XYZ file of C-alpha atoms in Angstrom:
542
model
C 43.719 -8.351 5.351
C 42.473 -4.896 6.038
C 38.810 -4.568 5.029
C 36.782 -1.336 4.922
C 33.281 -0.562 3.574
C 32.432 3.040 2.551
C 28.783 4.009 2.061
C 28.065 7.289 0.262
C 24.394 8.338 0.062
C 22.214 10.930 -1.522
C 18.493 11.184 -2.282
C 19.019 9.888 -5.821
C 21.842 7.308 -5.407
C 23.523 5.130 -2.851
C 27.138 3.845 -3.562
C 28.945 1.182 -1.520
C 32.725 0.694 -2.077
C 34.471 -2.284 -0.638
C 38.232 -1.836 0.089
C 40.831 -4.505 0.662
C 44.236 -3.275 1.794
C 43.186 0.145 0.703
C 42.374 -0.915 -2.860
C 38.768 -0.822 -4.276
C 37.578 -4.269 -5.089
C 33.835 -3.880 -5.375
C 31.407 -1.077 -6.200
C 27.744 -1.365 -5.668
C 25.243 1.349 -6.908
C 21.610 1.712 -6.158
C 19.344 4.343 -7.759
C 15.567 4.657 -7.423
C 15.305 4.247 -11.332
C 17.237 1.028 -11.364
C 16.361 -0.695 -8.155
C 17.859 -4.134 -7.444
C 15.324 -6.907 -7.681
C 17.297 -10.052 -6.795
C 15.540 -11.584 -3.684
C 12.091 -10.071 -4.333
C 9.262 -12.492 -3.889
C 6.143 -12.406 -6.091
C 2.975 -14.262 -6.778
C 3.038 -14.586 -10.556
C 0.770 -15.844 -13.301
C 2.045 -18.438 -15.737
C 1.918 -16.889 -19.289
C 3.405 -19.689 -21.273
C 4.596 -23.308 -20.667
C 7.323 -24.556 -23.204
C 8.007 -28.258 -22.787
C 10.575 -28.130 -25.646
C 12.982 -26.156 -23.393
C 11.595 -27.406 -19.999
C 10.676 -23.847 -19.008
C 7.744 -21.442 -18.414
C 7.296 -17.653 -18.648
C 5.714 -16.016 -15.595
C 4.159 -12.596 -15.461
C 5.424 -10.866 -12.218
C 4.290 -7.478 -13.305
C 7.588 -6.449 -14.677
C 8.349 -5.099 -18.161
C 9.420 -8.481 -19.371
C 8.164 -11.874 -18.342
C 10.248 -13.912 -15.917
C 11.886 -17.193 -16.896
C 11.353 -20.263 -14.737
C 13.187 -23.513 -15.572
C 11.889 -26.970 -14.453
C 14.963 -27.559 -12.377
C 14.040 -24.503 -10.231
C 10.759 -26.143 -9.237
C 12.470 -28.930 -7.144
C 14.552 -29.055 -4.016
C 18.241 -29.556 -4.680
C 20.062 -32.785 -3.801
C 21.842 -33.199 -0.401
C 25.296 -32.605 -1.843
C 24.546 -29.122 -3.008
C 26.957 -26.629 -1.516
C 24.894 -24.798 1.069
C 26.834 -21.519 0.409
C 25.444 -21.582 -3.097
C 21.937 -20.993 -1.718
C 22.793 -17.844 0.157
C 21.105 -14.816 -1.365
C 24.048 -13.357 -3.345
C 25.047 -16.868 -4.342
C 21.693 -18.286 -5.371
C 22.089 -17.614 -9.077
C 23.907 -19.455 -11.590
C 26.688 -18.188 -13.886
C 25.452 -16.940 -17.229
C 25.715 -19.854 -19.551
C 26.528 -22.211 -16.701
C 22.918 -23.356 -16.437
C 19.737 -22.711 -18.370
C 19.488 -19.536 -20.420
C 16.418 -17.396 -20.067
C 14.749 -14.644 -22.023
C 11.682 -12.601 -22.484
C 8.448 -14.095 -23.650
C 7.512 -10.908 -25.267
C 8.149 -10.346 -28.960
C 10.315 -12.530 -31.250
C 11.224 -16.132 -31.110
C 11.577 -18.245 -27.884
C 15.115 -18.552 -26.305
C 16.961 -21.893 -26.407
C 17.819 -23.421 -23.142
C 21.535 -23.668 -22.466
C 23.377 -26.092 -20.220
C 27.018 -25.465 -20.290
C 27.815 -26.341 -16.793
C 30.784 -28.645 -16.544
C 30.099 -32.227 -15.025
C 30.715 -32.203 -11.312
C 30.124 -28.511 -10.813
C 27.862 -27.684 -7.777
C 25.083 -26.729 -10.062
C 25.286 -29.961 -12.040
C 25.623 -32.104 -8.925
C 22.485 -30.491 -7.480
C 20.606 -31.475 -10.686
C 21.368 -35.065 -10.888
C 17.888 -35.701 -9.713
C 15.808 -35.426 -12.983
C 13.824 -32.238 -13.302
C 9.997 -32.829 -13.495
C 8.211 -32.415 -16.785
C 7.320 -28.631 -16.839
C 3.984 -29.420 -18.503
C 2.993 -31.771 -15.574
C 3.779 -28.997 -12.966
C 2.461 -25.854 -14.538
C -0.425 -24.703 -16.627
C -1.065 -21.428 -18.361
C -3.044 -19.062 -16.186
C -1.904 -20.847 -12.989
C -0.516 -18.644 -10.057
C 2.937 -19.488 -8.726
C 4.989 -18.157 -5.856
C 8.380 -17.213 -7.097
C 11.512 -15.351 -6.235
C 13.885 -13.332 -8.439
C 17.384 -14.893 -8.615
C 18.704 -13.003 -11.725
C 17.800 -9.535 -12.847
C 16.695 -8.701 -16.362
C 19.849 -8.304 -18.450
C 19.746 -6.883 -22.039
C 16.891 -8.467 -23.943
C 16.301 -11.183 -21.334
C 13.718 -10.909 -18.605
C 14.480 -11.826 -14.959
C 15.023 -15.350 -13.851
C 12.971 -16.733 -10.977
C 12.931 -19.891 -8.845
C 10.097 -21.613 -7.052
C 12.538 -22.542 -4.241
C 11.961 -19.374 -2.155
C 14.586 -18.472 0.493
C 14.417 -15.824 3.193
C 17.834 -14.398 4.389
C 18.665 -13.511 7.975
C 21.868 -12.378 9.505
C 22.840 -15.907 10.592
C 20.387 -18.166 8.899
C 18.760 -18.592 5.460
C 15.273 -20.149 5.687
C 13.950 -22.209 2.710
C 10.197 -23.063 3.377
C 10.045 -25.673 0.618
C 13.275 -27.508 1.554
C 13.846 -30.112 4.291
C 17.414 -30.055 5.423
C 19.708 -28.159 7.770
C 23.061 -27.214 6.098
C 26.074 -25.409 7.123
C 28.129 -23.119 4.921
C 31.236 -24.767 3.661
C 33.248 -21.659 4.660
C 32.864 -22.803 8.314
C 35.656 -25.399 7.967
C 36.039 -26.788 11.467
C 34.182 -30.115 11.620
C 33.363 -29.832 15.300
C 31.973 -26.326 14.889
C 29.783 -27.368 11.974
C 28.409 -30.328 13.970
C 27.770 -28.066 16.918
C 25.870 -25.472 14.801
C 23.919 -27.993 12.974
C 22.792 -29.622 16.204
C 21.782 -26.232 17.701
C 19.653 -25.167 14.838
C 18.105 -28.629 14.354
C 16.991 -28.570 18.020
C 15.562 -24.997 17.845
C 13.665 -25.047 14.512
C 10.098 -26.456 14.600
C 9.579 -29.888 13.135
C 8.741 -29.913 9.457
C 9.159 -26.143 9.215
C 11.330 -26.416 6.071
C 15.076 -26.192 5.308
C 17.752 -23.981 6.953
C 21.258 -22.906 6.059
C 23.727 -21.694 8.735
C 25.609 -18.780 7.255
C 29.292 -18.030 7.342
C 28.848 -15.173 9.880
C 27.240 -17.556 12.289
C 30.535 -19.235 13.358
C 30.021 -17.995 16.956
C 26.176 -18.043 16.990
C 24.512 -18.185 20.344
C 21.140 -20.019 21.143
C 19.436 -16.787 22.036
C 20.404 -15.056 18.673
C 19.524 -18.194 16.737
C 16.111 -18.461 18.377
C 15.365 -14.810 17.763
C 16.218 -15.139 14.144
C 14.271 -18.332 13.555
C 11.202 -16.601 15.002
C 11.739 -13.508 12.801
C 12.100 -15.615 9.547
C 9.114 -17.795 10.405
C 6.988 -14.716 11.064
C 8.184 -13.129 7.749
C 7.111 -16.306 5.917
C 3.541 -16.289 7.543
C 3.237 -12.640 6.416
C 4.134 -13.532 2.871
C 1.654 -16.337 2.913
C -1.115 -14.130 4.076
C -0.338 -11.526 1.369
C -0.442 -14.349 -1.209
C -3.902 -15.657 0.017
C -5.433 -12.104 -0.088
C -3.870 -10.738 -3.185
C -4.216 -11.148 -6.914
C -1.499 -12.157 -9.301
C 0.794 -10.650 -10.292
C 1.762 -9.005 -7.133
C 4.984 -8.160 -5.116
C 4.777 -9.996 -1.755
C 8.117 -9.195 -0.274
C 10.853 -6.759 -1.285
C 14.495 -7.619 -0.607
C 16.037 -5.394 2.011
C 17.806 -2.127 0.960
C 21.314 -2.082 -0.382
C 22.636 -0.653 2.847
C 20.940 -3.189 5.078
C 21.941 -6.058 2.670
C 25.583 -5.040 2.946
C 25.399 -4.824 6.801
C 23.576 -8.186 6.977
C 25.868 -10.050 4.546
C 29.252 -8.404 4.896
C 29.748 -6.695 8.143
C 31.501 -9.029 10.553
C 34.662 -9.344 12.651
C 36.696 -9.411 9.457
C 35.663 -5.870 8.473
C 37.769 -3.265 10.231
C 35.572 -0.183 9.556
C 32.167 0.727 7.987
C 32.117 4.512 7.147
C 28.924 6.284 6.155
C 28.599 9.918 4.958
C 24.851 10.204 5.267
C 23.262 10.740 8.668
C 20.036 9.070 7.457
C 21.863 5.925 6.320
C 24.051 5.928 9.448
C 20.913 5.962 11.636
C 19.513 3.132 9.495
C 22.638 1.036 9.961
C 22.830 1.803 13.624
C 19.186 0.697 14.311
C 19.570 -2.442 12.211
C 22.795 -3.391 14.086
C 21.093 -2.906 17.443
C 18.569 -5.567 16.345
C 20.896 -8.183 14.830
C 24.516 -7.704 16.254
C 25.141 -4.843 18.704
C 28.720 -5.944 19.262
C 29.622 -4.611 15.685
C 28.342 -0.996 16.412
C 31.879 0.299 17.310
C 32.969 -0.588 13.837
C 30.461 1.887 12.205
C 31.406 5.461 12.019
C 29.689 8.586 10.576
C 31.916 10.533 8.120
C 31.568 14.338 8.559
C 34.698 15.757 7.009
C 34.323 18.395 4.285
C 36.211 16.428 1.659
C 33.742 13.905 -0.030
C 34.154 10.460 1.349
C 35.096 8.728 -1.856
C 37.642 11.543 -2.613
C 39.227 11.111 0.819
C 39.832 7.333 0.045
C 40.817 7.954 -3.659
C 37.882 5.888 -4.777
C 36.506 8.335 -7.386
C 39.698 8.051 -9.511
C 39.279 4.256 -9.473
C 35.553 4.511 -10.523
C 36.516 6.761 -13.521
C 38.826 4.070 -14.762
C 36.180 1.362 -14.468
C 34.933 1.790 -18.019
C 38.243 1.996 -19.756
C 39.256 -1.053 -21.948
C 42.957 -0.741 -20.794
C 44.082 -1.580 -17.259
C 47.744 -0.921 -16.523
C 49.727 -3.392 -14.335
C 52.326 -2.202 -11.782
C 55.520 -3.253 -13.783
C 54.379 -1.871 -17.121
C 52.184 -4.561 -18.683
C 48.494 -4.018 -19.305
C 45.137 -5.787 -19.807
C 42.581 -5.129 -22.525
C 39.095 -6.034 -21.398
C 36.435 -6.210 -24.105
C 32.916 -7.321 -23.601
C 31.071 -9.067 -26.417
C 27.535 -10.571 -26.708
C 28.800 -14.110 -26.064
C 31.641 -13.611 -23.630
C 34.178 -11.281 -22.082
C 37.663 -11.342 -23.570
C 40.736 -10.284 -21.603
C 44.130 -10.004 -23.312
C 47.328 -9.780 -21.346
C 50.387 -7.695 -22.740
C 53.954 -7.086 -21.471
C 53.790 -3.490 -22.612
C 56.797 -1.535 -21.672
C 57.979 -4.226 -19.154
C 61.030 -6.033 -20.644
C 62.444 -7.557 -17.477
C 66.109 -8.003 -16.483
C 66.607 -11.809 -16.849
C 65.255 -14.296 -19.346
C 62.090 -13.854 -21.296
C 60.266 -16.719 -19.426
C 60.683 -15.048 -15.999
C 59.569 -11.700 -17.557
C 56.435 -13.377 -18.954
C 55.696 -15.281 -15.752
C 55.852 -12.025 -13.618
C 53.592 -10.208 -16.007
C 51.110 -13.097 -15.954
C 51.129 -13.372 -12.183
C 50.356 -9.727 -11.942
C 47.659 -10.009 -14.660
C 45.963 -12.953 -12.739
C 45.631 -10.911 -9.617
C 44.337 -7.901 -11.596
C 41.918 -10.038 -13.561
C 40.338 -11.348 -10.467
C 40.003 -7.777 -9.020
C 38.513 -6.276 -12.247
C 35.880 -9.012 -12.442
C 34.682 -8.129 -9.040
C 35.111 -4.366 -9.495
C 33.221 -4.230 -12.782
C 30.824 -6.950 -11.696
C 31.501 -8.942 -14.862
C 29.652 -12.136 -15.268
C 29.089 -15.041 -17.728
C 31.870 -16.713 -19.771
C 35.301 -15.095 -19.642
C 38.370 -16.041 -21.655
C 41.773 -14.728 -20.540
C 44.583 -14.861 -23.072
C 47.721 -14.806 -20.957
C 51.077 -14.457 -22.579
C 52.399 -17.777 -23.804
C 54.524 -19.693 -21.349
C 56.858 -22.618 -22.271
C 56.770 -24.595 -19.036
C 53.715 -26.353 -17.516
C 54.894 -25.442 -13.964
C 54.665 -21.727 -14.867
C 51.289 -22.167 -16.393
C 50.156 -23.852 -13.231
C 51.556 -21.057 -11.037
C 49.465 -18.514 -13.015
C 46.350 -20.659 -12.777
C 46.813 -21.063 -9.036
C 47.321 -17.365 -8.521
C 44.091 -16.599 -10.328
C 42.190 -19.138 -8.407
C 43.635 -17.820 -5.155
C 42.359 -14.373 -5.828
C 39.058 -15.503 -7.204
C 38.419 -17.156 -3.917
C 37.881 -13.734 -2.375
C 34.900 -13.173 -4.755
C 31.438 -13.389 -3.290
C 30.146 -14.583 -6.600
C 30.734 -18.149 -7.634
C 33.579 -18.620 -10.113
C 35.228 -21.469 -11.927
C 38.562 -21.289 -13.673
C 39.601 -24.231 -15.816
C 43.037 -25.385 -16.765
C 45.214 -23.642 -19.376
C 44.077 -24.749 -22.811
C 46.289 -25.902 -25.723
C 46.116 -22.272 -27.021
C 47.339 -20.736 -23.735
C 43.844 -19.489 -22.761
C 42.160 -19.810 -19.375
C 38.409 -20.210 -19.668
C 36.270 -19.376 -16.669
C 32.740 -18.486 -15.534
C 31.492 -16.049 -13.026
C 28.149 -15.886 -11.661
C 25.990 -13.094 -13.008
C 22.841 -11.980 -11.158
C 22.555 -8.367 -12.564
C 23.920 -6.328 -15.366
C 27.596 -5.341 -15.049
C 28.381 -1.766 -14.119
C 29.359 -1.197 -17.795
C 25.871 -2.181 -18.830
C 23.950 -0.381 -15.968
C 25.954 2.883 -16.029
C 26.550 3.470 -19.669
C 24.488 3.597 -22.868
C 25.163 2.998 -26.543
C 27.054 5.814 -28.263
C 24.755 7.520 -30.709
C 27.782 8.178 -33.121
C 29.327 4.635 -33.295
C 26.082 2.756 -32.304
C 27.978 0.460 -30.070
C 30.920 -0.418 -32.232
C 33.387 1.811 -30.388
C 34.662 3.097 -33.805
C 33.864 5.753 -36.382
C 34.756 6.221 -39.962
C 38.011 8.079 -40.751
C 37.915 11.501 -42.421
C 39.003 10.116 -45.787
C 36.163 7.445 -45.628
C 33.669 10.176 -44.825
C 34.825 12.211 -47.803
C 34.465 9.184 -50.212
C 30.874 8.615 -48.956
C 30.170 12.224 -49.390
C 31.598 12.073 -52.957
C 29.384 9.194 -53.956
C 26.299 10.876 -52.556
C 26.975 14.145 -54.485
C 27.493 12.169 -57.740
C 24.118 10.643 -57.146
C 22.549 14.058 -56.481
C 24.172 15.378 -59.771
C 22.939 12.462 -61.764
C 19.266 13.191 -60.497
C 19.449 16.749 -62.046
C 16.911 18.054 -59.444
C 19.349 20.222 -57.460
C 21.669 22.949 -58.795
C 23.309 24.195 -55.681
C 24.285 22.168 -52.580
C 25.951 23.138 -49.251
C 27.724 20.261 -47.515
C 28.176 20.447 -43.725
C 31.042 18.438 -42.226
C 32.745 18.004 -38.817
C 35.695 20.439 -38.558
C 38.182 17.587 -38.521
C 36.845 16.237 -41.899
C 36.732 19.722 -43.337
C 40.354 20.257 -42.357
C 41.306 16.934 -44.063
C 39.677 18.204 -47.267
C 41.616 21.564 -47.121
C 45.060 19.912 -46.385
C 44.820 16.594 -48.261
C 42.424 17.159 -51.152
C 42.398 20.943 -51.870
C 41.047 20.466 -55.486
C 38.192 18.135 -54.430
C 35.283 20.557 -54.782
C 36.344 22.062 -58.121
C 36.932 18.553 -59.674
C 33.592 17.379 -58.276
C 31.679 20.369 -59.581
C 33.002 19.648 -63.083
C 31.828 15.935 -62.889
C 28.380 16.612 -61.410
C 27.411 20.062 -62.758
C 26.544 21.103 -59.158
C 27.608 24.382 -57.487
C 29.176 23.162 -54.207
C 30.221 24.785 -50.899
C 31.610 23.061 -47.819
C 31.028 24.445 -44.259
C 32.445 23.050 -41.060
C 29.935 22.462 -38.312
C 31.119 21.587 -34.814
C 27.626 20.130 -34.021
C 28.086 17.437 -36.655
C 29.413 14.006 -35.587
C 32.864 13.031 -36.846
C 31.537 10.526 -39.415
C 28.418 12.509 -40.467
C 27.721 14.912 -43.275
C 24.612 16.809 -44.314
C 23.707 17.969 -47.883
C 21.503 21.100 -47.914
C 19.802 22.426 -51.112
C 20.439 26.090 -51.649
C 18.953 28.710 -51.403
C 15.948 27.118 -49.669
C 18.076 25.204 -47.104
C 16.193 21.865 -47.573
C 18.066 18.868 -46.110
C 18.366 16.302 -48.955
C 20.780 14.004 -47.323
C 18.390 11.036 -46.846
C 17.509 11.315 -50.617
C 21.033 10.965 -51.976
C 23.247 9.424 -49.192
C 24.953 6.173 -49.977
C 27.037 3.785 -47.830
């Protein structure tokens, strides 16, 4: 598969686009006002210990207190998948572990444990978590690391099992084992790498994970990285000893460096950067960690913007639409809700050429591929329910499920897709460590206040009618001017031309209507004449 990474930088924003076979599959955005915090290490102060949900809230100096569950105080069992402990994979799916929230304000959150038995997260927690009240006390300082950014009303989630990521290794000071990424499948190679690292790391130094890109790791590179990570840990401990809580001890590397560290390998054909400053940063970083990859990094200097040259901007514009068209004419409808993400599959204008079952199967297969891509592209996490078109045969349902799982396997985030339910739904979870692009790049519409819908013109007119009748019954106003959106005013002229004359007789008011393009579609204003006082709030009804 052809893989390319595009990095477009400006003083106020850095965007990273990951392409597979010339199609955009991931978009990462970093801005100074919304800096990524996953991986940051703090010394925090325990604000509250809640035995009822086996959790504590820790002040790390952020706007909202961080959530620390008792299970994140202990080292995981041996059968935990090592890959799950890598930086981008260290955080559980939303709802597939213990929910968190802010300790500020209203009631306390209820801990959730929805992880299916046998999942990696559940297997790692067969060892009972300690009693949170025995481990932490209010006012105590604690070294913690952010594993999930603040999302919505919830504060960040943290763990006491700190990990430091390098190019080839992940160092866990409070663990005790040497693990190998499961993506390195060759048994001989796994044994060789484990033996090398075990020999080179100091005794009782902690736990180590050999990352996927370390498949051909040399002793010299391994030793250099071990020394770097151990030195970084000593620096963090010195800061902790000399500082006061809450305080930031170690900030995770920049987005650009993180992409180079975690993704740039022999599997990537090209890394293209349009900023000389970022290009120099990538070049200097690669010289330190993997000089052999330098030929794959190029500086883009053409006049056409980088993302336009690769047709990425058009894809980004479509990211926030509910509808996603499929190649043969079917389409998806993606709708986020508070509890889950629903995805509906429709055949649309695709009618096929043979029997209905083959038409449905082809649409569902296409949809499975696109669902996996859209989840990565929009960075959607949590619980996801996909309503595929009903299929009669179990073999066809299994084909769709297998296609979905195959394409989900390319995702860096952990995913789990379960068998097709009795209702023809596929339920799945995807790890969520930060707000989706929809959450981070959009804000609530001031007109519809998040519903995505506004009242029809005829409904606005009826609301206005009831409000004017209330004003007439009050007998305090004699003349009123009503301001409406032009579309609502046009509805009145065309559909209810006698509206004003009849309402004047009923209310005893002198009325006039003015169209105002500055008004929202479902808004109206009542102004007393001749003074021009706004009396809308006084008389408006639902």
